[in-house]
mmCIF file of C-alpha atoms in Angstrom:
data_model
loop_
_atom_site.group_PDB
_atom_site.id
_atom_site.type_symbol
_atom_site.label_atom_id
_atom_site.label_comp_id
_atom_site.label_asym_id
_atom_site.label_seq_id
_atom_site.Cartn_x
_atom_site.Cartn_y
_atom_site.Cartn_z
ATOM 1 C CA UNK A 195 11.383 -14.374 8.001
ATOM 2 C CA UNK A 196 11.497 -13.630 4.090
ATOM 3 C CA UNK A 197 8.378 -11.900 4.935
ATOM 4 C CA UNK A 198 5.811 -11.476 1.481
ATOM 5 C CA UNK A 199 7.105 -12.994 -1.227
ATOM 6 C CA UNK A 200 5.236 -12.858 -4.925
ATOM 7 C CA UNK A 201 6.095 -15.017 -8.075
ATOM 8 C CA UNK A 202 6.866 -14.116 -10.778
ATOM 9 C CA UNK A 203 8.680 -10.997 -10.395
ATOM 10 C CA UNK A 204 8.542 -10.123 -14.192
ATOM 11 C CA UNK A 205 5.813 -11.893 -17.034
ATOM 12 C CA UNK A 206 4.916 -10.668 -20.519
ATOM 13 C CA UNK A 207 1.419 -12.552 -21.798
ATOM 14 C CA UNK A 208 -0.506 -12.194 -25.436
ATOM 15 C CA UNK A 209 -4.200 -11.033 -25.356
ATOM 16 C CA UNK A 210 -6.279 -13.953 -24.139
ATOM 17 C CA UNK A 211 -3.608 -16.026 -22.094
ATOM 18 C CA UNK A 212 -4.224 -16.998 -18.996
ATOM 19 C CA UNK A 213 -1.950 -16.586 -15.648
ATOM 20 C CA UNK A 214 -1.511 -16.964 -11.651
ATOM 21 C CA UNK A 215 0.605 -14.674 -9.622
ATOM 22 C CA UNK A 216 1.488 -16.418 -6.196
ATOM 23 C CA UNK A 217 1.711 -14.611 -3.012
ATOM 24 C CA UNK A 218 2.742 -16.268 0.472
ATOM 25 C CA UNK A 219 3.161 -15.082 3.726
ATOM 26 C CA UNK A 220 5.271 -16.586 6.864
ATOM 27 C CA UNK A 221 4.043 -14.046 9.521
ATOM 28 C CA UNK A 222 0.722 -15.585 10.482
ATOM 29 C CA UNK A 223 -1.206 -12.882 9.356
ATOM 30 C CA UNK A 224 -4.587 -13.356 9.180
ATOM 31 C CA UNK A 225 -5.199 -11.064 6.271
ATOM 32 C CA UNK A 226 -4.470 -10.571 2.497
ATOM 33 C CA UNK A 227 -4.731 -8.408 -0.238
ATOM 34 C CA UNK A 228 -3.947 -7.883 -3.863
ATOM 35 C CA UNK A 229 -3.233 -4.372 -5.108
ATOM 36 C CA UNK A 230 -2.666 -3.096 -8.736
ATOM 37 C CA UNK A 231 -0.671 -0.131 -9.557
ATOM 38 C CA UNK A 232 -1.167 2.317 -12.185
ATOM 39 C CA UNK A 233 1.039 5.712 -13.055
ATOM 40 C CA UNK A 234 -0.665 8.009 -11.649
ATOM 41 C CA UNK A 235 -3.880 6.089 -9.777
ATOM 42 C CA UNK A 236 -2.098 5.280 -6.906
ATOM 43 C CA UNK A 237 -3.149 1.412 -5.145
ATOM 44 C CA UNK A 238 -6.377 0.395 -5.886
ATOM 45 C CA UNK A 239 -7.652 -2.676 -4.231
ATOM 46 C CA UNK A 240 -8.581 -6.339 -6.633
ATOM 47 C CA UNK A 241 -9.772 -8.468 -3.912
ATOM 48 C CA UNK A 242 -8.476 -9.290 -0.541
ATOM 49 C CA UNK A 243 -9.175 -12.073 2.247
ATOM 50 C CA UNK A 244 -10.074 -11.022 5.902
ATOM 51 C CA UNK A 245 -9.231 -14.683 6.693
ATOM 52 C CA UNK A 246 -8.694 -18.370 5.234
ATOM 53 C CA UNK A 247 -11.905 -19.237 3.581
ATOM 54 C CA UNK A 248 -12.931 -15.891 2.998
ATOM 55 C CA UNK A 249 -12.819 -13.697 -0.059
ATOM 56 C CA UNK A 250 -14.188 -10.438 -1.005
ATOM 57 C CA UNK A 251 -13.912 -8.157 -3.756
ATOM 58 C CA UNK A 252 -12.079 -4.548 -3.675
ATOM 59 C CA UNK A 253 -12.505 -1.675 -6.130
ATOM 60 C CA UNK A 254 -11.688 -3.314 -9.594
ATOM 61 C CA UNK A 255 -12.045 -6.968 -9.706
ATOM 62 C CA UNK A 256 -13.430 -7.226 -13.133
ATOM 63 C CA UNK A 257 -10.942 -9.898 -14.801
ATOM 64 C CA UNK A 258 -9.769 -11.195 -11.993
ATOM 65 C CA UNK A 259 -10.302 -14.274 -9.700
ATOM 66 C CA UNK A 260 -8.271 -15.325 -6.188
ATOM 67 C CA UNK A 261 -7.900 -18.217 -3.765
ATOM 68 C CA UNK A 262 -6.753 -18.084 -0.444
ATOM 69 C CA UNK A 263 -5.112 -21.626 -0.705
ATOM 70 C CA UNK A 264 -4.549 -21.590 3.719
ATOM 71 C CA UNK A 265 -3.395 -19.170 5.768
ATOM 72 C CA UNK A 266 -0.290 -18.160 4.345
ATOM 73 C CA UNK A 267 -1.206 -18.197 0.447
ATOM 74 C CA UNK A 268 -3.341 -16.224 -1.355
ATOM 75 C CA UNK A 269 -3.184 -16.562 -5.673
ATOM 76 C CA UNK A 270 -4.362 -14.425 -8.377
ATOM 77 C CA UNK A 271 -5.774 -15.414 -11.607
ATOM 78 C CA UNK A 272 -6.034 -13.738 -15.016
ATOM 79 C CA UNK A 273 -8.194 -15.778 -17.104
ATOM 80 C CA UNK A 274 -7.735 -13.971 -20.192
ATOM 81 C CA UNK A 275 -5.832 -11.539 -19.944
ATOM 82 C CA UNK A 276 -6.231 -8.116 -21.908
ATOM 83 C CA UNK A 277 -3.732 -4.808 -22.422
ATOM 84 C CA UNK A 278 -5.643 -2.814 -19.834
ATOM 85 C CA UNK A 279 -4.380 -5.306 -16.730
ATOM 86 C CA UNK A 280 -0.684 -4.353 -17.836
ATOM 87 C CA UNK A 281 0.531 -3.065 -14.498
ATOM 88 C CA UNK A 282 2.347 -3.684 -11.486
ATOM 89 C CA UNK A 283 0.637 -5.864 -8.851
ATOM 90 C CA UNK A 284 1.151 -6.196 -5.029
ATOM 91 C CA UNK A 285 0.272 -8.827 -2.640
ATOM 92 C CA UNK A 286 -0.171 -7.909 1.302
ATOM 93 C CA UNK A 287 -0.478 -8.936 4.464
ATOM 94 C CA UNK A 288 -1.757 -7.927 7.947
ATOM 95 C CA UNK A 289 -2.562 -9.376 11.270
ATOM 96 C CA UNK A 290 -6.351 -8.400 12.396
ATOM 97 C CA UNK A 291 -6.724 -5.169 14.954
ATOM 98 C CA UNK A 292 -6.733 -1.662 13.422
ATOM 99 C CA UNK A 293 -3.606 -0.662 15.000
ATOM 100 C CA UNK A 294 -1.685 -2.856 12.675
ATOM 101 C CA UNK A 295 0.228 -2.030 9.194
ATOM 102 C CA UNK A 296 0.118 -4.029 6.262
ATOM 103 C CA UNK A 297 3.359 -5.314 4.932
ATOM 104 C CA UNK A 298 3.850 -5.455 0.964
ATOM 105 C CA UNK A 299 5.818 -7.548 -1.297
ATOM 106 C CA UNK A 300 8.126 -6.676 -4.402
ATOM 107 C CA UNK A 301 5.476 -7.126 -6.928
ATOM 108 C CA UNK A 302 5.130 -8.399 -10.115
ATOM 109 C CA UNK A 303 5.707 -6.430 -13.154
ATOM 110 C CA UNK A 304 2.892 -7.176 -15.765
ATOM 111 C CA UNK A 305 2.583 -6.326 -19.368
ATOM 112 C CA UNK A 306 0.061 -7.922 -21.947
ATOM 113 C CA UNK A 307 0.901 -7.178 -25.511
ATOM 114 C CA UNK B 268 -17.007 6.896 4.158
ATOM 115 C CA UNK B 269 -13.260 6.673 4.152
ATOM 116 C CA UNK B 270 -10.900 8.142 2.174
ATOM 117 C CA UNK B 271 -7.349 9.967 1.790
ATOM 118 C CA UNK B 272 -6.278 13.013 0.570
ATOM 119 C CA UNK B 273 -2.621 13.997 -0.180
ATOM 120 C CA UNK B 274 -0.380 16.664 -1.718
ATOM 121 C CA UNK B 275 -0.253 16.083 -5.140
ATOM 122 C CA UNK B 276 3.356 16.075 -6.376
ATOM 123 C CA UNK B 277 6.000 15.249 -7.967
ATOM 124 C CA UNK B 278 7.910 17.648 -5.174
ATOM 125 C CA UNK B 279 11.554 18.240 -5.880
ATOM 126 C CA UNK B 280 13.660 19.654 -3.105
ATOM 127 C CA UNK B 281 17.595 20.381 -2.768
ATOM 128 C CA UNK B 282 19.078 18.460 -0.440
ATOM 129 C CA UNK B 283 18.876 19.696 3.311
ATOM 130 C CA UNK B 284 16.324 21.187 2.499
ATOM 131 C CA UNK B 285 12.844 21.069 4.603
ATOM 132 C CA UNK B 286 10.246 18.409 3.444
ATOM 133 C CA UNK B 287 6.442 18.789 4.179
ATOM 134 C CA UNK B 288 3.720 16.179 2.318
ATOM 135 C CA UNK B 289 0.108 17.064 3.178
ATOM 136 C CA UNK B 290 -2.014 14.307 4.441
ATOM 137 C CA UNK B 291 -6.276 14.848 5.401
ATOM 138 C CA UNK B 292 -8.446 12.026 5.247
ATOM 139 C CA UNK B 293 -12.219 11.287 6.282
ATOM 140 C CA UNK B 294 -12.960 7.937 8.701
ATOM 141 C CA UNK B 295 -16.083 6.953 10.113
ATOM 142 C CA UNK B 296 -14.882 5.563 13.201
ATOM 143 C CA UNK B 297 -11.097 5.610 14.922
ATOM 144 C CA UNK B 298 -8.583 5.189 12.397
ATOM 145 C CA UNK B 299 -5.181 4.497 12.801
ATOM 146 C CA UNK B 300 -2.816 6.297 10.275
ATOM 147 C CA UNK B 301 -0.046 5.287 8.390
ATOM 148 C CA UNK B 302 3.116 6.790 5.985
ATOM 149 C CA UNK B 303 4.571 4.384 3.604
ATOM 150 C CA UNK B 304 7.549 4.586 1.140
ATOM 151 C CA UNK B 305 8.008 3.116 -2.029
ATOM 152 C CA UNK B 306 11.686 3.205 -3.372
ATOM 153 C CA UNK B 307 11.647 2.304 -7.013
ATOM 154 C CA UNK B 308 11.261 -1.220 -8.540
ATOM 155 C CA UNK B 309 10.065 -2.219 -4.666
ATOM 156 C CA UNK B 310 7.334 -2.286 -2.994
ATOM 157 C CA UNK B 311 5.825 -0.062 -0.082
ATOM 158 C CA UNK B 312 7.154 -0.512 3.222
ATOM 159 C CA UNK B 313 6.056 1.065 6.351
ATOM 160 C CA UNK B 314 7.456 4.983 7.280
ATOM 161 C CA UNK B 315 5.536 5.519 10.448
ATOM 162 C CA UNK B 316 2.842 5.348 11.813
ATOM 163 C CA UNK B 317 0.439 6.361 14.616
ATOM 164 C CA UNK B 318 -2.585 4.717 16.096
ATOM 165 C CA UNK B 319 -4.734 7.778 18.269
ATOM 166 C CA UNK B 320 -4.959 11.512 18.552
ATOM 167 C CA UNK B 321 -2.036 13.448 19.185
ATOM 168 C CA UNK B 322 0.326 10.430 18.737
ATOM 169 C CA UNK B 323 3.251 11.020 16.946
ATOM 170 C CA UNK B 324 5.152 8.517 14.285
ATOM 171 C CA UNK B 325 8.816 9.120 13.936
ATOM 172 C CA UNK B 326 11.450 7.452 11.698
ATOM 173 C CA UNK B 327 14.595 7.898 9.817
ATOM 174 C CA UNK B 328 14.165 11.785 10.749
ATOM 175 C CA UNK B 329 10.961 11.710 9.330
ATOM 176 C CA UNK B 330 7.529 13.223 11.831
ATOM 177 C CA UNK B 331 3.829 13.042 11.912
ATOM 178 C CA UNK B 332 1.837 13.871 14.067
ATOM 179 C CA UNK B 333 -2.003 12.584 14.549
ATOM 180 C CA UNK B 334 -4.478 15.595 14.159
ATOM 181 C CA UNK B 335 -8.026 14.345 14.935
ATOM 182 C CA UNK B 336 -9.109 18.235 15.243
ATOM 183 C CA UNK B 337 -7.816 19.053 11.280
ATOM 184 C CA UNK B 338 -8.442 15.360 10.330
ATOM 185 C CA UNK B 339 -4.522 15.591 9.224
ATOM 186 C CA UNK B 340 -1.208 13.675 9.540
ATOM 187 C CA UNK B 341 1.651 15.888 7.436
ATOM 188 C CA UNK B 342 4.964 14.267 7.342
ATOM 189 C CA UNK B 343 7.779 16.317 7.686
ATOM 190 C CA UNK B 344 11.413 15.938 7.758
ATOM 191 C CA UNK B 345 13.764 18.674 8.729
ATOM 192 C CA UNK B 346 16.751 17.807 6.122
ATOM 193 C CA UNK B 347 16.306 15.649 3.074
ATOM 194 C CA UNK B 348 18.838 13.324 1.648
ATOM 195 C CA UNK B 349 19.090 11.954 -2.161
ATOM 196 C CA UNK B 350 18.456 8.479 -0.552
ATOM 197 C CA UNK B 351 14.917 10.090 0.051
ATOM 198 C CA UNK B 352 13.990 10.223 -3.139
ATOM 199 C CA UNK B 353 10.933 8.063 -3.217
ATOM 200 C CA UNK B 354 7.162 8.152 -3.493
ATOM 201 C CA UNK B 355 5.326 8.371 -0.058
ATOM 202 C CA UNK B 356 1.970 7.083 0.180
ATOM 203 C CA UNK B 357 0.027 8.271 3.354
ATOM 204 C CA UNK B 358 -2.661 5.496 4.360
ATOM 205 C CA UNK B 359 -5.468 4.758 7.223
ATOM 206 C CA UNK B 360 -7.253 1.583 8.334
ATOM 207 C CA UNK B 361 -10.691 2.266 10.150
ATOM 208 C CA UNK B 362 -11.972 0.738 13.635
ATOM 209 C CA UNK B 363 -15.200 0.455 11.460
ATOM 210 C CA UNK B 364 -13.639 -1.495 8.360
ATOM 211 C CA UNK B 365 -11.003 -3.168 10.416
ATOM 212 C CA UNK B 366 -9.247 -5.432 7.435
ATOM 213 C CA UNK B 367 -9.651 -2.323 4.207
ATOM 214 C CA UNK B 368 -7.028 -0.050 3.766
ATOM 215 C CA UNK B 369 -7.473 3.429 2.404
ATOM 216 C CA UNK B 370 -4.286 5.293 0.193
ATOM 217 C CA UNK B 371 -3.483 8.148 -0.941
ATOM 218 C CA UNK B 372 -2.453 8.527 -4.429
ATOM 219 C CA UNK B 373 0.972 8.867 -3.848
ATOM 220 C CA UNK B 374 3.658 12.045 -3.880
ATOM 221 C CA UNK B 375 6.621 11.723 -5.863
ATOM 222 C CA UNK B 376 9.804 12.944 -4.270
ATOM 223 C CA UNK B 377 12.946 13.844 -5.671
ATOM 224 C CA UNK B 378 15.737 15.810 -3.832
ATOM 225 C CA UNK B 379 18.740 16.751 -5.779
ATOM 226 C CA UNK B 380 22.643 17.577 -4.522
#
């Protein structure tokens, strides 16, 4: 199992480009979220998906946009993209039951100039 | 609501010495509770974790026990190693809110030989 994977591990945009980070998943999990982190804030939730076909925001999903493609992929979009979304993003997974962890991936390190 | 409260860091310890990060939180139904770590450059992965009252997590050396009476879960570790030098988020996922996490903002560790 390789588990959570992300692409790209590393991207540098200009002010107004546009980008997808890709997340997949091979442990059937019915879940998915995507996570930014900021020194000193800690996670704070974009959006997740409970399950395939279903989407809902998180605590900051100004600028953002995601699709959960099937079960096992769930994208993020930056349509433009500006200086304050420089940051390190995670992707997530769980299976459904409240007994269960989520399991992270590597992340992708961020910076718009 | 929910939410999670930890020891605000960074912590720096000698090694072998004793390790203690505070962790309360507030749930409004039966949550289960989790300890991550974060090494740096990676992402989190999953400490311990424990799922009812009185339950305790163990791994690597490292405790917590499930305190529904002081709404607490402390991790502890009796001797600390350079290799521990990480960030350790403590976490909780409600009966109520079955598929939203809640995190702590993190505690920076650093032990030193």
């Amino acid at each position: 199992n390789a588990g959570v994977t992300q692409t790209p591990k590393f991207q540098v945009l200009k002010t107004g480009q546009s980008m997808t980070l890709q997340c997949a998943q091979d442990m059937n999990h019915n879940s998915m979220y995507w996570y930014r982190q900021d020194p000193g804030m800690g996670l704070r939730l974009i959006y997740y998906s409970a399950s395939e076909g279903t989407t809902d925001k998180g605590e900051v999903p100004n600028g953002y946009n995601v699709s959960r493609l099937n079960k096992r992929e769930f994208s993020l979009r930056l349509e433009s993209a500006a200086p304050s979304q420089t940051s390190v993003y995670f992707c997530a997974s769980t299976l459904a039951g409240a007994y269960n962890e989520q399991f992270f991936g590597p992340g992708t390190r961020l910076t718009v100039l | 609501g929910n939410s999670v409260t930890q020891m605000e860091g960074p912590v720096t310890l000698s090694e072998e010495a004793f390790l203690t990060i505070n962790c309360t939180y507030t749930a409004t139904g039966y949550p289960s509770l989790f300890w991550y770590v974060q090494y740096p450059g990676e992402g989190l992965q999953l400490l311990l974790k424990a799922t009812k009252a009185d339950d305790k997590g163990s791994n690597k050396g490292f405790e917590a026990t499930y305190r529904k009476e002081t709404t607490s879960f402390h991790l502890e570790k009796g001797s600390v190693q350079v290799s521990d030098s990480a960030v350790y988020f403590c976490a909780l996922r409600d009966t109520n809110t079955g598929n939203q996490f809640y995190f702590g903002t993190g505690t920076s560790l650093t032990v030193i030989p």
